[in-house]
C-alpha positions as a printed Julia matrix, in Angstrom:
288×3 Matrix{Float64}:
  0.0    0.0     0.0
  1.38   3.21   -0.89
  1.29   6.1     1.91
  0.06   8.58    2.38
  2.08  11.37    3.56
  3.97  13.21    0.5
  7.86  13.75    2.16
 11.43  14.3     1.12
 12.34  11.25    3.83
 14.74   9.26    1.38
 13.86   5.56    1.18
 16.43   5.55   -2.11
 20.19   4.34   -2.82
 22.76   7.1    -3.78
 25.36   5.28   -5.82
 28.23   7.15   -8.22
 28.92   7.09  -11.7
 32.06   8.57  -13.28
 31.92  11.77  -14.64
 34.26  13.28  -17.94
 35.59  16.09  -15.54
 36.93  13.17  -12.79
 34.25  14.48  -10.67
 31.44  12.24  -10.02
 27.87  11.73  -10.88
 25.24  11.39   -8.17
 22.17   9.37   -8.69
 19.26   7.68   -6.66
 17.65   4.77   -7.16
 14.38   3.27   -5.64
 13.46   0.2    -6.51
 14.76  -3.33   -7.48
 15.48  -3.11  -11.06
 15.64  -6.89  -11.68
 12.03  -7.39  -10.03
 10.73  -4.27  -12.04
  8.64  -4.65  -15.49
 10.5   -1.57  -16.9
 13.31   1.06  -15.64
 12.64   4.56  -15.59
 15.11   7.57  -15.76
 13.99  11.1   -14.7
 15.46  14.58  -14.57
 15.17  16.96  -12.34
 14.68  20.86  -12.86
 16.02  24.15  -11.53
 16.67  24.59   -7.98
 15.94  21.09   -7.54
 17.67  17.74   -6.74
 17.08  14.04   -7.56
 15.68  13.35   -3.89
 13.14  15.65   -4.53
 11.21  13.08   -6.41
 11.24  10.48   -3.4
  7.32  10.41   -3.25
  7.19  10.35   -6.74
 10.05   7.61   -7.15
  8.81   5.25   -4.29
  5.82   5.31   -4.84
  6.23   4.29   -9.43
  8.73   0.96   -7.46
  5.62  -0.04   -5.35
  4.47  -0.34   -8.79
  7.07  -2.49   -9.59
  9.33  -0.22  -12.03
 12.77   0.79  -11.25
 13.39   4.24  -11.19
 16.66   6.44  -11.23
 17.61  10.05  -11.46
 21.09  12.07  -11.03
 21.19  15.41   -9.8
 22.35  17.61  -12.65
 25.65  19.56  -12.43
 25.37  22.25   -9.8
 22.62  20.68   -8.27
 22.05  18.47   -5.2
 24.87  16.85   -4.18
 26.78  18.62   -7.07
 26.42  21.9    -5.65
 30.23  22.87   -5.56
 30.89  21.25   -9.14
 30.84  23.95  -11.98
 28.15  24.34  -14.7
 30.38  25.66  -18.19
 27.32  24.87  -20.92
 24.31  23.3   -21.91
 25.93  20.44  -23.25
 26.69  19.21  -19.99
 22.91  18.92  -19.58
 22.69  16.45  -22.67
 25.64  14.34  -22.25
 25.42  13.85  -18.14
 21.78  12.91  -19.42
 23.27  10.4   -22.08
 25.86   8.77  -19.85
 23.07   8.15  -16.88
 20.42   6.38  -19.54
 23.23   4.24  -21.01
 23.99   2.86  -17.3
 20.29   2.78  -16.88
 19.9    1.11  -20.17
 22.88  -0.8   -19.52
 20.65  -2.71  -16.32
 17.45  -3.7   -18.47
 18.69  -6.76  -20.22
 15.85  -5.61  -22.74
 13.12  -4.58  -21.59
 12.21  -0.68  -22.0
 13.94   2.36  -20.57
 11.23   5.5   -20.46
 12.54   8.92  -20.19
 11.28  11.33  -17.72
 11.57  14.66  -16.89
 10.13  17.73  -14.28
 10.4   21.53  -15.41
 13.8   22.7   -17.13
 14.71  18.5   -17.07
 11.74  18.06  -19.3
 13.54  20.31  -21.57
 16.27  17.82  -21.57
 14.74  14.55  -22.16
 13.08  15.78  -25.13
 16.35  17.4   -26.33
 18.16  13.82  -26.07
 14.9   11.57  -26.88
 16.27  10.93  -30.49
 20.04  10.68  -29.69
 19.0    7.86  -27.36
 20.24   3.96  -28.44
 17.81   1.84  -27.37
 15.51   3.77  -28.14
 13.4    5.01  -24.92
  9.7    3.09  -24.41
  8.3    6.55  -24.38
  9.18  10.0   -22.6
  7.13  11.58  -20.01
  7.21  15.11  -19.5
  5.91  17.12  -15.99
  5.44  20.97  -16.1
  7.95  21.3   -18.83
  9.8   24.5   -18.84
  9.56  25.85  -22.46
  9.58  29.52  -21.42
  9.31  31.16  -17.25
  5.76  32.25  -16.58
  5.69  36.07  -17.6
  4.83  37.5   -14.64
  8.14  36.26  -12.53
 10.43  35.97  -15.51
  9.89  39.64  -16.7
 11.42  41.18  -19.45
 13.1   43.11  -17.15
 14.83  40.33  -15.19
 15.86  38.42  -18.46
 17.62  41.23  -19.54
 19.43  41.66  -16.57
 20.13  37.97  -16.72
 21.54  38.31  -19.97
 23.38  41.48  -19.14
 25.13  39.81  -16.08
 26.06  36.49  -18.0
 27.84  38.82  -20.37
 30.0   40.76  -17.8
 29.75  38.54  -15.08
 29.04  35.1   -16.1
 29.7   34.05  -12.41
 27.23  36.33  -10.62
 24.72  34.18   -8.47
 21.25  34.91   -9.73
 18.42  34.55   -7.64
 15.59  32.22   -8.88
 12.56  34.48   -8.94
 10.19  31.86   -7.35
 10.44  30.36   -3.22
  9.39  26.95   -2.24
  6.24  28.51   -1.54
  5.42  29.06   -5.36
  6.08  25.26   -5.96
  3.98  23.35   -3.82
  0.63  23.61   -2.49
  1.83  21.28    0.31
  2.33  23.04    3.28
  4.36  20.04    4.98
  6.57  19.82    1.56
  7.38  23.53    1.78
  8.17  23.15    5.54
 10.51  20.37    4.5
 12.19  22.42    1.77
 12.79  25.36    3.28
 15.3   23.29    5.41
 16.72  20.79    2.47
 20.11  21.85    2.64
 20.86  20.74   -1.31
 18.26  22.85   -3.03
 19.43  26.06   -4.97
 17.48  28.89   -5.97
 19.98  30.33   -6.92
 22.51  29.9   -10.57
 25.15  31.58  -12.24
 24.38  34.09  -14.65
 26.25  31.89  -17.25
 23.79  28.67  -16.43
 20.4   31.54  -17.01
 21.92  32.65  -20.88
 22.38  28.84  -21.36
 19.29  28.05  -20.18
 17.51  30.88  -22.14
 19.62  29.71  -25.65
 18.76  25.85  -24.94
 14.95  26.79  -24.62
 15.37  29.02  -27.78
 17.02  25.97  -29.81
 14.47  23.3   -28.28
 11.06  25.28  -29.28
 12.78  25.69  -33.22
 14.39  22.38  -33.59
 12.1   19.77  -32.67
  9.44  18.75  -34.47
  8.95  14.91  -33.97
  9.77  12.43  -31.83
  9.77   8.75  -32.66
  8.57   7.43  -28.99
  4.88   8.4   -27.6
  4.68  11.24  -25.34
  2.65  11.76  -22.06
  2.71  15.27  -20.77
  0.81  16.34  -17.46
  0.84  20.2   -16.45
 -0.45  21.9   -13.54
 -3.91  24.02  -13.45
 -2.12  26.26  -10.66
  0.75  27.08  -12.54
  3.45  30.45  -11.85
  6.18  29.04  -12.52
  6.61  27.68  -16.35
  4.09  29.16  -19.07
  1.84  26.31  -19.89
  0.83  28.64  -23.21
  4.37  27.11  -24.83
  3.72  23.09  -23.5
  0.98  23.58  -24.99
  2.22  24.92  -28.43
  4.77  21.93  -28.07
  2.18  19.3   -27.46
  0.12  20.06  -30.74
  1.97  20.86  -33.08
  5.02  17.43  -32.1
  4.5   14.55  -34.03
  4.62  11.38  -31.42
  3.37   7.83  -32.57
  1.23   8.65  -29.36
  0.15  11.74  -27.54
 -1.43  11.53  -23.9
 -2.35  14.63  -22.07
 -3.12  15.28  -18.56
 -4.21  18.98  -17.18
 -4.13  18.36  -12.76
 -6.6   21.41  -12.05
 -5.57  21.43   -8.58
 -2.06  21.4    -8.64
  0.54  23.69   -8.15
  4.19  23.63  -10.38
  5.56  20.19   -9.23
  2.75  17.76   -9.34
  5.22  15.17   -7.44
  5.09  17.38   -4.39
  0.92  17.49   -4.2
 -1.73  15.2    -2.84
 -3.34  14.25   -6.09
 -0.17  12.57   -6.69
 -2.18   9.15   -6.85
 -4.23  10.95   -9.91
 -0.53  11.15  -11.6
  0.12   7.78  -11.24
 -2.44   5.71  -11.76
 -2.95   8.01  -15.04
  0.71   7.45  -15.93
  0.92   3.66  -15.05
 -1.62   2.62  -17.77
  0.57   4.79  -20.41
  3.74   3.05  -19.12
  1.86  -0.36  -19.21
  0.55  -0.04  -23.1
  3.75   1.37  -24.0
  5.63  -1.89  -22.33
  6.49  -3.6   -25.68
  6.87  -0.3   -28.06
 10.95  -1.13  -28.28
């Protein structure tokens, strides 16, 4: 039985793979991937760490897949390691599904991601060999909702990346814009491995790797389930939207969770996600 209570409590395994600058990568696991009917990889977003999807990960191994995520460079338990470009996003991505894909012994790999890491598991879907059973997108992050990324404060961003590509930024969102979930805020206000804040240099990279992603893909060759949030102030739901109709996807399943704030893992119609998501996962099972 799954419980209840939605909390960062880690139930996962934090295990090390080698990373191209000598420095490692940290990822979490949560469930027995030899027991599991399929293995799931998901990424994380800004701010954010791989624990952050405990609820969200223990709760997909009850249903017997295996799930893993890494925190992404400057993130998490990679806080002091330094972000130099976007294509650290894709190829830290890369490396984690091959060792993913690596564990499967053939059965299907989907690709997950929440916020700015749904950005990134749609920018790698087609590099990918095997070939993902599908990708799953949360809240994706196609452009900041316009009333906290302003004109104003992009330009700054951009201004400060140019002179001072080092310059800490601050994130213009709290933990109280991304839950609902009073108890989840509580508990991130003291997780000591969240940022809200980034270099200027990771903001401009950010804002060119959204830029590229809206113009460049058009299709992907694995079906596609995308959920957003009705309660959303954080990404502008306008552009998933834009992205969801006009993609080509052997399969398209959308979910809209009226109730919800930005990161559906973190509220209590979690469930709703899941047992939405589980039949996708399920049909999608033999798709490889």
């Amino acid at each position: 039985m799954e419980p209840a209570a939605i909390t960062l409590n880690q139930t996962s395994q934090v295990f090390e793979l080698p990373g191209r600058t000598g420095k490692p990568l940290y990822c979490r696991q949560w469930g027995d991937e030899q027991e599991a009917r399929a293995l799931v990889l998901i990424i994380h977003g800004l701010g954010a760490h791989s624990g952050w999807f405990e609820a969200f990960g223990s709760r997909l191994a009850m249903r017997r897949f295996g799930v893993f995520s890494f925190d992404q460079v400057g993130f998490g338990l990679r806080k002091d390691q330094t972000f130099n470009s976007r294509s650290q996003w894709q190829d830290e991505a890369i490396a984690v599904y091959n060792h993913v894909a690596g564990l499967a012994s053939g059965r299907p790999v989907f690709l997950m991601g929440n916020s700015m890491g749904a950005l990134v598991a749609v920018k790698i879907c087609r590099l990918l060999n095997p070939r993902p059973g599908g990708v799953a997108i949360f809240s994706p992050g196609f452009d900041g909702f316009p009333g906290r990324f302003t004109i104003p404060y992009k330009l700054k961003a951009v201004a400060t990346a140019l002179i001072s590509p080092d310059t800490e930024l601050a994130l213009p969102y709290t933990v109280d814009d991304i839950t609902s979930n009073q108890a989840v805020r509580d508990e991130l206000a003291q997780d000591e491995l969240k940022r809200l804040t980034i270099p200027a240099r990771m903001g401009l990279e950010l804002l060119n790797f959204t830029n590229e992603l809206k113009k460049e893909v058009q299709s992907l060759p694995v079906p596609l389930f995308m959920a957003t949030a009705g309660i959303e102030t954080i990404v502008d739901n306008r552009h998933s939207e834009r992205f969801f109709e006009k993609v080509d996807s052997p399969e398209k399943t959308r979910l809209t969770m009226d109730e919800c704030w930005h990161d559906l893992m973190f509220e209590a119609q979690l469930p709703r996600l899941l047992d939405e998501l589980e039949p996708w996962l399920v049909r999608n099972l033999s798709s490889t």
